[in-house]
Every structure is written in C-alpha cells, then in structure tokens.
Amino acid sequence: MRTLERTRPDLSAFLRACRERLLPEEVGLPSGGRRRAPGLRREEVAALAGVGLTWYTWLEQGRDIGVSARFLDNLARVLKLDAAERRHLFLLAHERLPAEPGVTWCVLPPLVRRLMHDLPHPAFVLNLRWDVLGSNSLADEVLGLGAYPQGQRNLLWQMFTNPALHARFVPWEAQALAMLSSFRRDFARATEGTDIHELADELKRVSPEFKMGWEQHDVQPPCGGRLCLTVQGERREFEQTSLIIDESRHLRLVVYVPALQDGKGDGSGPG
C-alpha cells in the first residue's frame, strides 16, 4: 500500500470527471429520473467497486489514504477506463501497473506500416509475444521471415526451431540466449494463462536450448548492441534499437542499422 502525496488533487479531479461522465444505465443501474449532478453518484461507484462510501469519498477528496493495485484495477473496470486512462489512474495513485489482459495485439497500425517501409534499414514490428506483425523488404532479406505464413512469424519460435534462421546468426548460441533473456522481461508483463505462456511452454518442450536457457533465469538490459548475421553468404554486422510505438498495446519497432567499425555491443536482442 502506498499513500498519496503530490498527485492527490489530480487523482481527485480525475476520479470525479470519470464518475460524472458515466450514465447509470451504462453500468447496469436504473436511471432514477432527474439527478442534481451528472453521472454516477459516489455511493453507486463505491457499491460497484465493493468498498464503503466513506472510504471512496475520502479517496475522491484526495485524502491521505492507501490504495492497492487490486482495488485500482477494479475501480478502472467500474469506471470503464480505457488502457491509457487505466495507466493514468495507476500513475496518479503511485502504483505499479499490473499486466494488461489480452496483451497480445495482432494488428499493425497503417501509419506504422508506412513508416516501417520508408526506413532505409531492416525494420520490423513486434508485439509482446514477439510475433512479427510486419516487416520491410530489407528485414525480410536479413531474417527471411517473409517466406513464412503470418501465423508462423514469431521471432523467438523461429530463432529456436528454424535451422535456416539458426544459421544466419553468428554465433547463434550467444545471440539466441541474449534474445531469450530479453523476452523474459516481456513474459513477466503478461497475465497468467495467455498465449505468451503457451509459447514458452511449447518452446521448452521442442527446444533443449530454449529449455536450458529458460532455466538459467538470466535477464539482460533493454535492447541495444551488435548483431552478426550471415546474409546470402556475406557476414554483416548491425547495431539494433527498439522504439516503442504503442505502449498500451506493447508494440515496438525494431531497427537494424549497419554497425560502425568501432562500434561495440552485446547483442541483447530486440527487447
């Protein structure tokens, strides 16, 4: 539990605004005829959130009380907050944001697709599960993922099960294990029982190298570093970076840039 400090006025105003924009019928309550103030009453929000009226009133008044992540998640559901509003609520309350349900987003925004194809370097977009939602022709040349159906374009799966991709990375073992440790950070953000967990379980079953690396519990910093790949018989070195393009949907654009001769890196994967 954390107490509220400098954000109490903003939290109070935000909760009041969210409450006042909701109609009773939107949350399954009778309208009750004419109301003196717009939106839901405090007692209605308190009842729907499963807390006492006095406690919720203190919260909305910005009093110095403790709030839990579980309660905030429930309150976000009652107030019908979208992902951005839910994140804002948690930040105002100084709480760590829990993993989003249904985090494996599988739609690539058209503007991001245009940007990706306009880049002069290999680039692709990953979701939280490391599915490749889109790639430009240069990335297809480097990684060869364009040859596979959309449902099979998972970077982690191909890295540990596809001999053709295995042969492109030099040395494969160091770069694959670094990629796995980057994936572990995303795995920790996912809710229990999602397809991300299914992916890890299946990889542990089919890939001894993945299983061994997974059991080491190695976690590396966010991406950066140098990659070495063999492309059409030619050894090429890249420096990589990862740009967040949609934080709430966990989408990021990964770009491989030809490495400078004196550049240094650790090949930590596209996390």
XYZ file of C-alpha atoms in Angstrom:
271
model
C 0.000 0.000 0.000
C 1.255 3.492 -0.810
C -0.021 6.812 0.431
C -0.866 9.608 -1.988
C 1.199 12.769 -1.904
C 1.620 15.384 -4.606
C -0.809 13.723 -7.037
C -3.815 13.772 -4.670
C -5.504 16.840 -6.274
C -5.095 15.389 -9.778
C -6.337 11.968 -8.682
C -9.368 13.574 -7.048
C -10.240 15.575 -10.166
C -9.668 12.598 -12.461
C -11.933 10.274 -10.472
C -14.665 12.871 -10.286
C -14.507 13.514 -14.045
C -14.645 9.789 -14.841
C -17.576 9.260 -12.477
C -19.575 12.209 -13.816
C -19.309 11.155 -17.440
C -20.964 7.761 -16.838
C -24.706 7.235 -17.071
C -26.345 4.832 -14.589
C -27.676 2.638 -17.383
C -24.121 2.202 -18.710
C -23.203 0.263 -15.565
C -26.464 -1.640 -15.213
C -28.224 0.735 -12.800
C -31.670 2.314 -13.234
C -31.530 5.957 -14.264
C -33.618 7.016 -11.269
C -35.132 10.030 -13.020
C -33.732 13.532 -12.768
C -30.378 13.950 -10.965
C -28.941 17.064 -9.394
C -25.459 16.274 -10.762
C -24.407 14.466 -13.950
C -23.145 10.919 -13.972
C -22.941 8.375 -11.184
C -23.208 9.145 -7.507
C -20.301 8.360 -5.197
C -22.316 5.738 -3.378
C -23.000 3.968 -6.687
C -19.310 3.828 -7.593
C -18.448 2.634 -4.087
C -21.047 -0.146 -4.247
C -19.926 -1.284 -7.701
C -16.272 -1.257 -6.612
C -17.051 -3.181 -3.421
C -15.845 -0.555 -0.921
C -17.516 1.625 1.685
C -18.914 5.022 0.769
C -16.801 6.819 3.354
C -13.575 5.258 2.093
C -14.341 6.050 -1.547
C -15.361 9.602 -0.633
C -12.022 10.104 1.110
C -10.234 8.786 -1.973
C -12.084 11.131 -4.307
C -11.496 14.032 -1.927
C -7.776 13.363 -2.141
C -7.275 12.433 1.476
C -4.072 10.703 2.554
C -5.178 7.068 2.410
C -3.570 3.938 0.995
C -4.761 2.239 -2.181
C -3.910 -1.192 -3.558
C -3.294 -2.220 -7.154
C -6.151 -4.719 -6.929
C -8.632 -2.031 -5.900
C -7.444 0.353 -8.629
C -7.857 -2.350 -11.241
C -11.405 -2.953 -10.024
C -12.129 0.782 -9.994
C -10.840 1.107 -13.566
C -13.312 -1.599 -14.583
C -16.221 0.121 -12.800
C -15.414 3.494 -14.386
C -14.938 1.843 -17.815
C -11.458 3.297 -18.299
C -9.576 2.504 -21.475
C -5.940 1.376 -21.406
C -4.500 4.913 -21.400
C -6.869 6.084 -18.659
C -6.176 2.981 -16.571
C -2.441 3.645 -16.801
C -3.016 7.275 -15.802
C -5.034 6.184 -12.769
C -2.224 3.915 -11.583
C 0.401 6.601 -12.103
C -1.629 9.139 -10.125
C -2.011 6.595 -7.320
C 1.720 5.735 -7.364
C 1.054 2.080 -8.029
C 2.851 -0.316 -10.386
C 0.611 -1.027 -13.354
C -0.432 -4.704 -13.495
C -0.179 -6.634 -16.742
C -2.885 -5.851 -19.255
C -5.306 -8.672 -20.036
C -5.261 -9.630 -23.708
C -1.898 -8.002 -24.312
C -1.003 -9.884 -27.496
C -2.047 -7.268 -30.031
C -2.043 -8.551 -33.603
C -2.976 -5.526 -35.726
C -0.319 -3.309 -37.254
C -1.432 0.359 -37.479
C -1.349 1.549 -41.133
C 0.778 4.609 -40.343
C 3.384 2.443 -38.607
C 3.424 0.135 -41.626
C 4.121 3.118 -43.900
C 6.891 4.371 -41.617
C 8.477 0.926 -41.461
C 8.553 0.570 -45.251
C 10.006 4.081 -45.662
C 13.014 3.312 -43.454
C 16.337 2.673 -45.268
C 17.263 -0.095 -42.829
C 15.842 -3.520 -41.892
C 12.860 -2.929 -39.627
C 10.019 -4.975 -38.183
C 7.273 -4.634 -35.562
C 6.913 -6.992 -32.599
C 4.076 -7.434 -30.134
C 4.508 -8.624 -26.547
C 4.582 -12.279 -27.662
C 7.289 -11.445 -30.212
C 5.043 -12.108 -33.188
C 6.357 -10.186 -36.198
C 3.306 -8.128 -37.196
C 5.061 -6.609 -40.179
C 8.490 -6.191 -41.738
C 10.002 -4.267 -44.611
C 11.780 -5.905 -47.537
C 15.210 -5.282 -46.017
C 14.232 -7.128 -42.828
C 12.847 -9.980 -44.916
C 16.198 -10.179 -46.704
C 18.135 -10.267 -43.422
C 15.879 -12.572 -41.377
C 13.956 -14.415 -44.079
C 10.681 -14.284 -42.125
C 8.712 -13.092 -45.139
C 8.838 -16.646 -46.522
C 6.631 -17.956 -43.699
C 2.859 -17.609 -43.233
C 1.799 -14.800 -40.899
C 0.857 -17.202 -38.117
C 4.399 -18.638 -38.049
C 6.285 -15.336 -37.927
C 7.228 -15.434 -34.294
C 10.818 -14.306 -33.877
C 11.527 -16.367 -30.772
C 9.960 -19.536 -32.199
C 11.873 -19.236 -35.463
C 15.110 -18.454 -33.624
C 14.979 -21.690 -31.637
C 13.294 -24.077 -34.090
C 14.221 -22.938 -37.592
C 17.652 -24.215 -38.791
C 17.701 -21.624 -41.590
C 17.417 -18.707 -39.160
C 19.748 -20.510 -36.753
C 22.436 -20.486 -39.454
C 22.107 -16.730 -40.057
C 23.238 -15.696 -36.559
C 26.963 -15.895 -35.820
C 27.481 -17.107 -33.148
C 23.951 -18.413 -32.758
C 24.075 -19.583 -29.136
C 25.174 -16.288 -27.576
C 22.693 -14.225 -29.570
C 19.810 -16.653 -29.082
C 20.275 -16.759 -25.307
C 20.521 -12.960 -25.196
C 17.264 -12.780 -27.163
C 15.637 -15.216 -24.746
C 16.652 -13.123 -21.731
C 15.112 -10.039 -23.389
C 11.898 -11.975 -23.989
C 11.777 -12.900 -20.306
C 11.051 -9.258 -19.409
C 8.022 -9.278 -21.691
C 6.925 -12.640 -20.338
C 6.832 -11.114 -16.833
C 4.385 -8.438 -18.032
C 1.853 -10.926 -19.356
C -1.119 -12.219 -17.404
C -1.231 -15.864 -16.370
C -2.650 -18.305 -18.895
C -2.101 -16.158 -22.010
C -0.725 -17.346 -25.340
C 2.659 -15.959 -24.279
C 2.842 -18.610 -21.577
C 1.738 -21.212 -24.120
C 4.586 -20.146 -26.421
C 7.196 -20.524 -23.665
C 5.816 -23.902 -22.600
C 5.858 -25.212 -26.163
C 9.392 -23.960 -26.775
C 10.587 -25.680 -23.597
C 9.114 -28.873 -24.997
C 10.589 -28.711 -28.512
C 13.896 -26.879 -27.986
C 16.506 -28.170 -25.493
C 18.467 -24.936 -25.977
C 15.449 -22.823 -25.050
C 14.677 -25.015 -22.047
C 18.253 -24.775 -20.793
C 18.360 -21.001 -21.255
C 14.956 -20.520 -19.674
C 16.027 -22.367 -16.543
C 19.042 -20.064 -16.130
C 16.726 -17.090 -15.385
C 19.142 -14.653 -16.995
C 17.717 -11.160 -17.565
C 19.572 -8.575 -19.646
C 19.012 -4.820 -20.086
C 16.709 -3.493 -22.823
C 17.924 -3.890 -26.338
C 20.894 -2.287 -27.930
C 24.076 -3.893 -29.014
C 25.562 -5.558 -32.038
C 24.257 -8.457 -34.072
C 26.240 -10.503 -36.534
C 24.332 -12.277 -39.310
C 25.176 -14.166 -42.457
C 23.069 -12.873 -45.345
C 23.427 -14.525 -48.755
C 26.844 -15.846 -47.764
C 28.072 -12.446 -46.576
C 28.782 -11.658 -42.936
C 27.044 -8.437 -41.893
C 27.057 -6.633 -38.558
C 24.232 -4.482 -37.280
C 23.502 -2.311 -34.303
C 19.905 -2.529 -33.194
C 17.457 -0.274 -31.466
C 13.867 -0.684 -30.363
C 11.291 2.134 -30.472
C 8.007 1.957 -28.542
C 5.203 2.788 -30.957
C 2.202 1.868 -28.779
C 2.902 1.472 -25.067
C -0.562 0.283 -24.047
C -0.557 -2.436 -26.731
C 3.132 -3.286 -26.217
C 4.093 -2.717 -29.860
C 7.636 -1.779 -30.759
C 9.556 -1.104 -33.930
C 12.934 -2.870 -34.122
C 15.519 -1.414 -36.498
C 18.853 -2.938 -37.567
C 21.416 -0.320 -38.617
C 24.757 -1.288 -40.225
C 27.322 -1.230 -37.414
C 30.182 1.206 -37.319
C 33.578 -0.407 -37.488
C 34.495 0.677 -33.952
C 31.016 0.062 -32.510
C 30.563 -2.185 -29.540
C 27.557 -4.153 -28.366
C 26.346 -7.243 -26.654
C 23.591 -8.422 -28.987
C 20.978 -8.298 -26.275
C 18.004 -8.979 -28.530
C 15.131 -6.795 -29.710
C 13.583 -6.270 -26.246
